[in-house]
Amino acid sequence: MSIEVRNVTRRFGSFAALEDVSLEVCTGELLALLGPSGSGKTTLLRVIAGLETVDSGQVLFHGEDATTQHVRERRVGFVFQHYALFRHLSIFENVAFGLRVRPRSRRPPEAEIRRRVHELLALVQLDWLADRYPHQLSGGQRQRIALARALAVEPRVLLLDEPFGALDAKVRQELRRWLRRLHDEMHITSVFVTHDQDEALEVSDRVVVMNEGRIQQVGTPQEVYDQPANAFVYRFLGNVNLFHGRVQEGRALIGGDSVAVPAHGDTPAGAALAFARPHDIEVLRPRAGAQGIAARVEHVLALGSLVRVDLRPDAGNEVIHAELSREDARGLALAAGERVLVRPREVRVFAA
Amino acid sequence: MPLLLRRHSVLPGFGLALGFTLLYLSLVVLIPLSAAFLKTASLTWGAFTAEVTAPRVLASYRLTFGASFLAASINAVAGLLVAWVLVRYRFPGKRLVDALVDLPFALPTAVAGIALAAVYSTNGWIGRLFVPLDVKIAFTPLGVLVALTFIGLPFVVRTVQPVLEDLEPELEEAAATLGAGRLQTFARVVFPTVLPALLTGFALAFARAIGEYGSVIFIAGNMPMVSEITPLLIITKLEQYDYAGATALAVVMLLVSFALLLLINLLQWWTRRRRAAA
């Protein structure tokens, strides 16, 4: 089941939650809507579900206009951030809910309901909790039950609103890998919302980066990470260092240094913003002839497999963050207060 | 007891706190109530049964308990609706409406009774409208029902409101995505969640209505066998210095009320047992 969103605009008062958004979700893919809070990602998900109306534009399911269709008729599975389990019903009855509320003519017989619910509980590996009540379960278990409940109605698409947002870090990691495996088995068209870039990059087939009600970029995790469409996407997908400089003849001039930026070979010379990831920053001991930005080591912090170094450049105030491998850091043997040269190995340039 | 004592608590000592609780309950509740039983005991069994089963008394039971039950039921429905509107919608004057709900709590009951009698009598604002239908409200059992409904409303609204506030709109959305219609969502999701609170509100409104005196006597007309409530009979007997007779009726009311409240509590325990405390 493919989903198409065409030129959708949704305003709340003077605030534009979605501004002329168009998006296509292919059949069977797992798509992530990624953005900071207030970027419109949840609104877009709710528009697809039919929980939110649009001011203008269309939502199509498999080519069919579903814009005016009620959420009941859209057959979407929706998973909420805070689970929204029915607390007065047992786990079994929670999952069975969607089957029991069907009109009599389409309601499966009791034996069939039992079979289906146990099948789903087995799928989320929580069959042994069927007789418990939601408050007796952990957050991770509740979210898996919420997923089973959503799947019980055999939805055409599965929509998840920050499904792991309320869980602690470890459970979150486990659960997102589990979701990916589940999706690989079921191939149901799925869209999930997250503000966590790692989650989006790890789990999804394609990522949609949103900001201020607009889509900034759509692409595979690799594409958006390696070829960000604009400065916002670059900054949002991880830590960055910002350098004010110039771009000239395919080179970025930063401080006393210059780095090749082949993509900007024919960009007219002018002021530019250059971004570099912390792992693309090289730290050198100053010696004769070496080029780079003169800086002083401010702080060295060993973090597992990485060593994070904060550097203060002589010119400018912004601290440069560098991430060195353990071996490199050992070779340099940096200590706070030492003078070094900093070189970005690779930068990405956007017009200032 | 060393285990209990070691546990930290703000109030000093379990023994002291429990002692105070028992003393307080005795002074305020148990001793006055047992006095009613003691006074009643001065009657012989025969005199007691004759006193509490006189036709006029039986009629008053029917009215008191019947009208109270009906009023509490009406309030359960209307109160749920009012609480729903106050929780789920934003409208101008909402705070004012919210404050109005508490008015029956605060108003002296006699004032409420006089006002209701004036409005619902055959030439009052509302009573007038019912004249063409040949329905009299004030000075009939219907008037009793109106007064008891009036005083019971805040109990239901104030107990249901916080529970509705805790009921996330996501639950209704979840039900909708699963294909439930409005009626199904209400019957299967909203209602079961608020039911324990609704029962509490009902019990409180009911208990209050049974004991209500001030507002009812002004609107009831107080005709023996028709619109006379049991508390009024008790007062009448007191005025005739028939203390034993008055306490006999009081004991019956007490026992019936206690039994009913116990029943409602059991019902509540049964519904609450199945859901989360946290």
XYZ file of C-alpha atoms in Angstrom:
630
model
C 0.000 0.000 0.000
C 1.601 3.249 -1.110
C 0.810 6.581 0.466
C 0.963 9.886 -1.303
C 0.736 13.287 0.320
C 0.076 16.118 -2.126
C 0.652 19.784 -1.319
C -0.695 19.511 2.196
C -0.903 22.656 4.296
C -2.075 22.705 7.888
C -2.106 25.795 10.087
C -2.897 26.158 13.773
C -3.839 29.814 14.099
C -0.925 31.706 12.602
C 1.480 28.790 13.085
C 2.055 26.744 9.943
C 2.581 23.164 11.084
C 2.774 21.939 7.484
C 3.530 24.199 4.548
C 2.835 22.726 1.107
C 4.229 19.295 1.934
C 4.370 16.579 -0.720
C 5.678 13.101 -0.042
C 5.467 9.622 -1.456
C 5.788 6.513 0.662
C 6.436 3.388 -1.393
C 4.740 0.071 -0.765
C 6.462 -1.964 1.913
C 9.056 0.565 2.930
C 9.896 1.812 6.407
C 10.088 5.569 6.315
C 11.314 7.858 9.092
C 10.046 11.395 9.595
C 12.926 13.139 11.315
C 13.016 16.655 12.669
C 13.223 18.814 15.771
C 10.099 19.436 17.837
C 7.724 21.790 16.081
C 8.974 20.720 12.660
C 5.568 19.310 11.688
C 6.565 15.638 11.600
C 3.896 14.487 14.049
C 1.270 16.627 12.323
C 2.177 14.998 9.013
C 1.832 11.533 10.554
C -1.530 12.448 12.057
C -2.688 13.846 8.721
C -1.832 10.519 7.077
C -3.729 8.685 9.828
C -6.746 10.967 9.525
C -6.437 12.163 13.113
C -5.747 15.661 11.832
C -7.554 17.533 9.092
C -5.815 19.477 6.349
C -6.421 23.071 5.271
C -5.525 22.213 1.694
C -3.953 19.338 -0.185
C -4.651 15.642 -0.514
C -3.752 12.318 1.032
C -3.912 9.309 -1.280
C -3.793 5.667 -0.317
C -2.764 3.504 -3.253
C -3.792 6.244 -5.634
C -7.199 6.662 -4.044
C -8.131 9.946 -2.426
C -8.493 9.386 1.315
C -8.439 13.029 2.391
C -12.024 13.085 3.595
C -12.061 9.506 4.812
C -12.604 9.126 8.545
C -9.780 7.624 10.580
C -12.035 4.614 11.245
C -12.230 3.790 7.564
C -8.614 4.365 6.652
C -7.434 1.110 8.186
C -4.228 2.491 9.586
C -2.423 1.044 12.555
C -1.329 3.837 14.876
C 1.149 3.475 17.715
C 1.297 6.330 20.212
C 4.326 7.602 22.087
C 2.691 6.945 25.444
C 1.205 3.616 24.350
C -2.459 4.626 24.926
C -3.351 1.130 26.080
C -6.813 0.679 27.565
C -5.984 0.308 31.242
C -9.257 -1.314 32.256
C -8.769 -4.135 29.747
C -6.410 -7.088 29.975
C -3.560 -7.372 27.477
C -5.563 -9.957 25.587
C -8.613 -7.681 25.376
C -6.464 -4.719 24.372
C -5.191 -6.617 21.356
C -8.649 -8.022 20.617
C -10.265 -4.559 20.766
C -10.061 -3.818 17.052
C -11.673 -7.162 16.198
C -14.443 -6.886 18.783
C -15.643 -3.449 17.670
C -16.236 -4.609 14.106
C -19.819 -4.687 12.904
C -21.368 -8.087 13.537
C -21.213 -9.069 9.886
C -17.429 -8.670 9.710
C -16.603 -9.736 13.248
C -14.661 -12.989 13.394
C -16.002 -15.747 15.671
C -14.642 -15.945 19.215
C -12.320 -18.862 18.422
C -10.835 -16.957 15.505
C -10.321 -13.844 17.691
C -8.497 -15.987 20.265
C -6.284 -17.504 17.622
C -5.430 -14.156 16.047
C -4.686 -12.425 19.350
C -2.403 -15.235 20.520
C -0.678 -15.216 17.164
C 0.009 -11.484 17.499
C 1.110 -11.799 21.105
C 3.505 -14.514 19.976
C 4.750 -12.212 17.219
C 5.666 -9.543 19.782
C 6.991 -12.326 22.040
C 4.676 -11.514 24.944
C 2.149 -14.333 24.787
C 2.704 -15.100 28.450
C 1.340 -11.680 29.463
C -2.139 -12.156 27.948
C -3.967 -12.069 31.286
C -2.100 -9.159 32.805
C -3.197 -5.531 32.829
C -1.235 -2.682 31.215
C -0.025 -1.206 34.517
C 1.743 -4.475 35.330
C 3.980 -4.190 32.246
C 7.215 -2.323 31.620
C 7.355 0.502 29.085
C 9.003 -1.643 26.418
C 6.431 -4.392 26.868
C 3.564 -1.911 26.705
C 4.833 -0.497 23.450
C 5.078 -3.961 21.930
C 1.498 -4.651 23.033
C 0.431 -1.361 21.467
C 2.047 -2.539 18.247
C 0.276 -5.903 18.416
C -3.020 -4.107 19.008
C -2.437 -1.900 15.965
C -1.568 -4.927 13.815
C -4.668 -6.862 14.906
C -6.912 -4.975 12.503
C -4.652 -5.876 9.572
C -3.909 -2.247 8.770
C -2.889 -1.189 5.299
C -0.186 1.036 6.760
C 1.483 1.253 10.129
C 2.110 4.676 11.651
C 4.264 5.132 14.738
C 4.506 8.418 16.623
C 7.845 8.553 18.463
C 7.328 4.925 19.414
C 10.455 4.679 21.553
C 10.468 8.236 22.863
C 9.290 7.353 26.360
C 11.711 4.462 26.893
C 15.166 4.449 28.391
C 18.230 4.237 26.157
C 18.946 0.517 26.324
C 15.364 -0.663 25.816
C 15.081 1.834 23.018
C 18.022 0.357 21.134
C 16.779 -3.190 21.529
C 13.298 -2.250 20.465
C 14.315 -0.387 17.339
C 16.379 -3.321 16.109
C 13.451 -5.561 16.885
C 11.106 -3.250 14.940
C 13.449 -3.377 11.957
C 13.472 -7.193 12.013
C 9.709 -7.276 12.399
C 9.311 -4.987 9.428
C 11.617 -7.174 7.353
C 9.316 -10.107 8.069
C 6.018 -8.330 7.483
C 6.795 -5.718 4.843
C 3.919 -3.510 5.867
C 4.229 0.073 4.662
C 5.336 1.947 7.770
C 6.016 5.534 8.727
C 7.531 6.476 12.045
C 8.264 9.804 13.624
C 11.412 10.486 15.599
C 13.589 13.347 16.691
C 16.552 11.019 17.223
C 18.796 10.976 14.163
C 20.515 7.726 15.170
C 17.155 6.020 15.369
C 16.094 7.324 11.963
C 19.377 6.382 10.298
C 19.551 2.953 11.879
C 16.010 1.744 11.376
C 14.573 3.245 8.223
C 14.792 2.556 4.502
C 14.409 6.234 3.744
C 14.564 9.336 5.896
C 12.493 12.493 5.502
C 14.134 15.419 7.263
C 11.678 18.149 8.231
C 12.006 21.623 9.651
C 9.501 24.424 10.206
C 6.690 22.651 8.437
C 8.643 21.841 5.313
C 10.463 18.815 4.018
C 14.178 19.560 3.808
C 15.386 16.359 2.209
C 14.221 12.858 1.377
C 16.715 10.057 0.872
C 18.271 6.877 2.149
C 20.081 7.219 5.479
C 23.381 7.135 3.580
C 22.276 9.877 1.189
C 21.050 12.310 3.793
C 24.129 11.750 5.902
C 26.695 11.976 3.116
C 24.980 14.444 0.821
C 22.892 16.741 2.976
C 20.761 19.074 0.897
C 21.328 22.097 3.093
C 22.954 23.383 6.229
C 19.974 22.446 8.373
C 20.094 18.775 7.386
C 23.832 18.663 7.913
C 23.598 20.167 11.350
C 20.636 18.081 12.411
C 22.226 14.753 11.487
C 25.016 14.880 13.999
C 27.513 17.123 15.718
C 29.198 19.703 13.546
C 31.864 22.359 13.648
C 31.123 25.594 11.862
C 33.843 27.628 10.168
C 33.306 31.047 8.665
C 35.475 31.372 5.585
C 35.568 31.886 1.865
C 35.111 29.599 -1.049
C 37.356 30.179 -4.018
C 38.235 28.052 -7.045
C 37.055 24.829 -5.522
C 38.805 25.361 -2.223
C 37.468 26.510 1.119
C 39.743 28.972 2.888
C 39.435 28.665 6.639
C 41.781 30.491 8.977
C 45.254 29.880 7.588
C 44.224 26.652 5.914
C 42.527 25.579 2.722
C 40.565 22.404 2.023
C 39.538 21.053 -1.364
C 35.770 21.112 -2.009
C 35.426 19.664 -5.509
C 31.642 20.101 -5.492
C 32.125 23.850 -5.416
C 34.543 24.000 -8.361
C 32.554 26.626 -10.234
C 30.956 28.433 -7.336
C 31.810 32.140 -7.615
C 34.241 33.273 -4.972
C 32.606 34.622 -1.827
C 31.908 34.230 1.857
C 30.759 30.739 2.842
C 29.920 28.574 5.816
C 31.987 25.419 6.032
C 30.897 22.519 8.217
C 33.003 19.610 9.369
C 32.029 16.590 11.482
C 34.096 16.068 14.654
C 35.488 12.825 13.231
C 36.784 14.719 10.180
C 38.906 17.061 12.268
C 42.613 16.365 12.316
C 44.797 17.579 15.168
C 48.512 18.127 14.495
C 51.525 19.088 16.554
C 52.761 22.450 15.194
C 55.957 22.162 13.181
C 57.610 24.224 10.478
C 55.612 24.466 7.274
C 52.508 22.804 8.655
C 49.259 24.501 7.788
C 46.149 24.667 9.901
C 44.136 26.681 12.363
C 46.167 27.570 15.428
C 44.365 26.469 18.558
C 44.849 25.500 22.167
C 43.686 22.226 23.687
C 41.007 22.992 26.228
C 39.782 19.606 27.316
C 40.485 15.944 26.571
C 37.879 13.317 27.382
C 38.204 9.597 26.679
C 34.782 8.117 25.823
C 34.958 4.413 25.147
C 36.435 3.875 21.710
C 36.768 7.607 21.041
C 38.651 10.493 22.526
C 36.848 13.795 22.394
C 38.979 16.925 22.303
C 37.735 20.493 22.696
C 39.959 23.056 20.974
C 39.848 26.814 21.204
C 41.087 28.585 18.076
C 43.214 31.730 18.447
C 40.844 33.624 16.188
C 37.126 33.371 16.835
C 35.281 32.145 19.900
C 33.603 28.948 18.856
C 35.121 25.843 20.337
C 36.091 23.196 17.773
C 35.108 19.670 18.703
C 37.270 16.841 17.443
C 36.838 13.102 17.821
C 40.031 11.088 17.551
C 40.481 7.370 17.532
C 42.196 5.932 20.607
C 45.406 5.208 18.686
C 45.646 8.704 17.211
C 45.026 10.232 20.604
C 47.693 8.018 22.168
C 50.166 8.999 19.451
C 49.546 12.696 20.005
C 49.401 12.445 23.804
C 47.498 15.708 24.065
C 47.122 17.551 27.341
C 45.016 20.573 28.187
C 46.732 23.868 27.465
C 48.969 22.584 24.653
C 49.159 24.415 21.354
C 48.163 22.512 18.228
C 47.102 22.964 14.633
C 43.616 21.937 13.565
C 42.750 20.810 10.027
C 39.391 19.722 8.724
C 39.991 16.700 6.480
C 36.695 17.173 4.769
C 34.269 20.068 4.826
C 30.886 20.749 3.383
C 30.239 24.258 2.168
C 26.959 26.096 2.040
C 26.615 29.687 0.868
C 26.766 32.114 3.781
C 6.529 -3.664 66.144
C 10.170 -2.612 65.804
C 9.861 -2.941 62.039
C 6.967 -0.527 61.870
C 8.663 2.020 64.063
C 11.817 2.102 62.006
C 9.963 3.142 58.900
C 10.204 6.866 58.423
C 6.984 8.827 58.535
C 6.119 12.507 58.838
C 3.546 12.014 61.597
C 5.015 10.973 64.932
C 4.564 7.306 65.620
C 2.051 4.831 64.344
C 0.574 4.284 67.805
C -0.043 7.954 68.475
C -1.554 8.618 65.042
C -3.848 5.591 65.220
C -4.866 6.510 68.768
C -5.801 9.998 67.672
C -7.709 8.680 64.671
C -9.797 6.362 66.817
C -10.445 9.026 69.455
C -11.458 11.555 66.838
C -13.781 9.162 65.030
C -15.318 8.153 68.362
C -15.983 11.726 69.451
C -17.288 12.919 66.115
C -19.052 9.879 64.690
C -19.378 6.825 66.907
C -20.508 8.283 70.230
C -23.319 10.475 68.822
C -24.510 7.597 66.660
C -24.464 5.098 69.495
C -26.505 7.580 71.521
C -29.224 7.185 68.895
C -29.123 3.438 69.363
C -29.183 3.749 73.171
C -32.171 6.068 73.100
C -33.978 3.703 70.760
C -33.275 0.841 73.137
C -35.664 2.434 75.637
C -38.476 1.235 73.363
C -39.739 -2.334 73.562
C -39.300 -4.415 70.405
C -43.015 -4.235 69.742
C -43.137 -0.477 70.172
C -40.075 -0.133 67.958
C -41.498 -2.150 65.073
C -44.836 -0.351 65.393
C -43.029 2.979 65.319
C -40.892 2.243 62.269
C -43.520 0.428 60.204
C -46.429 2.829 60.604
C -48.008 3.482 57.159
C -47.066 7.176 57.255
C -43.474 6.230 58.056
C -43.308 3.592 55.325
C -44.560 6.145 52.797
C -41.823 8.524 53.886
C -39.161 5.824 53.408
C -40.361 5.213 49.904
C -40.186 8.883 49.078
C -36.841 9.519 50.764
C -34.981 6.538 49.395
C -36.794 6.495 46.053
C -36.349 10.188 45.313
C -32.746 10.097 46.555
C -31.922 7.152 44.324
C -33.600 8.766 41.334
C -31.926 12.125 41.990
C -28.519 10.493 42.308
C -29.143 8.597 39.060
C -30.129 11.786 37.238
C -27.026 13.459 38.618
C -24.828 10.571 37.527
C -25.885 11.152 33.924
C -26.052 14.944 33.988
C -22.943 15.273 36.149
C -20.922 13.115 33.791
C -22.017 15.338 30.919
C -21.180 18.551 32.779
C -17.787 17.183 33.823
C -17.099 16.109 30.228
C -17.928 19.569 28.882
C -15.802 21.259 31.557
C -12.816 18.997 30.865
C -12.903 18.625 27.107
C -14.060 21.964 25.721
C -12.843 25.510 25.966
C -15.498 28.181 25.861
C -15.918 31.708 27.169
C -17.121 31.761 30.761
C -15.852 28.266 31.463
C -14.428 29.225 34.855
C -17.727 30.790 35.789
C -19.611 27.619 34.918
C -17.026 25.618 36.828
C -17.648 27.781 39.897
C -21.432 27.537 39.489
C -21.219 23.779 39.932
C -20.077 24.259 43.527
C -22.932 26.571 44.426
C -25.218 23.852 45.808
C -22.339 22.996 48.202
C -22.114 26.514 49.517
C -25.692 27.745 49.520
C -27.605 27.406 52.822
C -30.063 24.635 52.052
C -33.035 26.663 53.238
C -32.204 29.395 50.742
C -31.997 26.808 47.988
C -35.348 25.369 49.086
C -37.118 28.721 49.060
C -35.645 29.660 45.700
C -36.590 26.316 44.159
C -40.109 26.511 45.595
C -40.544 29.972 44.133
C -39.269 29.006 40.681
C -41.092 25.683 40.435
C -44.472 26.704 41.914
C -47.391 27.014 39.503
C -46.772 30.729 39.065
C -42.990 30.554 39.145
C -40.768 30.935 36.072
C -40.355 27.255 35.368
C -43.402 25.850 37.162
C -45.614 28.039 34.983
C -44.407 26.234 31.852
C -45.664 22.930 33.218
C -49.154 24.133 34.064
C -50.547 23.519 30.555
C -49.225 19.956 30.792
C -51.116 19.551 34.053
C -47.859 18.815 35.877
C -47.257 20.349 39.274
C -43.706 20.319 40.525
C -43.514 22.295 43.740
C -45.412 20.842 46.722
C -45.470 17.340 45.185
C -43.002 14.407 45.286
C -41.621 15.795 42.015
C -40.538 18.868 43.947
C -38.606 16.644 46.342
C -36.819 15.127 43.374
C -35.925 18.587 42.035
C -34.448 19.682 45.366
C -32.459 16.479 45.805
C -31.135 16.702 42.260
C -30.056 20.271 42.909
C -28.020 19.479 46.004
C -26.418 16.322 44.571
C -24.959 17.672 41.323
C -21.565 18.878 42.585
C -20.766 15.491 44.137
C -20.831 13.719 40.804
C -19.119 16.483 38.843
C -16.297 16.900 41.338
C -15.515 13.198 41.585
C -15.667 12.486 37.844
C -13.834 15.611 36.681
C -10.297 14.651 37.822
C -10.625 11.188 36.305
C -11.727 12.641 32.981
C -8.800 15.052 33.132
C -6.477 12.054 33.400
C -8.145 10.327 30.466
C -5.810 11.035 27.563
C -7.471 11.994 24.266
C -5.056 9.457 22.738
C -7.199 6.660 24.154
C -10.130 7.854 22.080
C -7.891 8.302 19.048
C -6.492 4.819 19.540
C -10.025 3.419 19.649
C -10.890 5.316 16.462
C -7.842 4.003 14.582
C -8.898 0.504 15.612
C -12.246 1.079 13.952
C -14.460 1.891 16.930
C -17.339 4.303 16.387
C -18.193 7.097 18.812
C -20.691 5.016 20.726
C -18.321 2.055 20.960
C -15.500 4.320 22.092
C -17.695 5.735 24.821
C -19.093 2.400 25.932
C -15.844 0.440 25.757
C -13.181 2.998 26.600
C -14.451 6.158 28.280
C -17.255 4.771 30.418
C -15.378 1.833 31.992
C -12.538 4.199 32.884
C -14.747 6.698 34.704
C -17.143 4.115 36.157
C -15.477 3.788 39.594
C -15.407 7.566 40.015
C -18.965 7.794 38.768
C -20.055 5.250 41.371
C -18.304 7.243 44.089
C -20.041 10.401 42.942
C -23.346 8.570 42.824
C -22.845 7.226 46.351
C -21.993 10.662 47.707
C -24.958 12.321 45.997
C -27.224 9.537 47.192
C -26.020 9.741 50.801
C -26.367 13.482 50.796
C -29.890 13.289 49.375
C -31.047 10.800 52.018
C -29.984 13.149 54.808
C -31.187 16.329 53.121
C -33.753 18.317 55.068
C -33.463 22.088 54.628
C -34.066 22.490 50.930
C -36.718 19.769 50.672
C -39.215 20.929 53.276
C -39.810 24.225 51.479
C -40.638 22.668 48.151
C -42.173 19.346 49.252
C -45.498 20.563 50.610
C -45.018 17.961 53.342
C -48.324 16.190 52.908
C -48.430 13.017 55.031
C -48.363 9.833 52.893
C -47.523 11.857 49.761
C -44.676 14.298 50.006
C -43.300 13.886 53.481
C -39.675 12.826 53.836
C -38.309 10.769 56.722
C -36.027 13.496 58.140
C -39.111 15.694 58.451
C -40.923 12.966 60.378
C -37.957 12.759 62.730
C -38.105 16.518 63.336
C -41.853 16.323 63.900
C -41.413 13.635 66.516
C -38.667 15.635 68.206
C -40.940 18.640 68.381
C -43.491 16.436 70.113
C -40.841 15.332 72.620
C -41.065 11.771 71.242
C -37.299 11.299 71.416
C -37.421 7.511 71.365
C -39.672 7.514 68.297
C -37.387 9.988 66.513
C -34.258 7.968 67.187
C -36.037 4.784 66.129
C -36.557 6.277 62.668
C -33.004 7.579 62.714
C -31.676 4.089 63.440
C -33.602 2.626 60.525
C -32.317 5.318 58.169
C -28.817 4.809 59.465
C -28.892 1.063 58.916
C -30.387 1.309 55.435
C -27.976 4.053 54.381
C -25.047 2.091 55.741
C -26.138 -1.045 53.906
C -26.564 0.865 50.640
C -23.236 2.617 50.922
C -21.546 -0.670 51.724
C -23.106 -2.163 48.626
C -21.897 0.699 46.456
C -18.441 0.442 47.994
C -18.324 -3.248 47.157
C -19.372 -2.480 43.621
C -16.639 0.127 43.407
C -14.043 -2.240 44.799
C -15.102 -4.778 42.221
C -14.731 -2.372 39.283
C -11.518 -0.828 40.585
C -9.888 -4.196 41.234
C -9.595 -4.658 37.507
C -7.705 -1.518 36.703
C -4.483 0.290 37.363
C -3.904 2.189 40.546
C -0.809 3.824 39.091
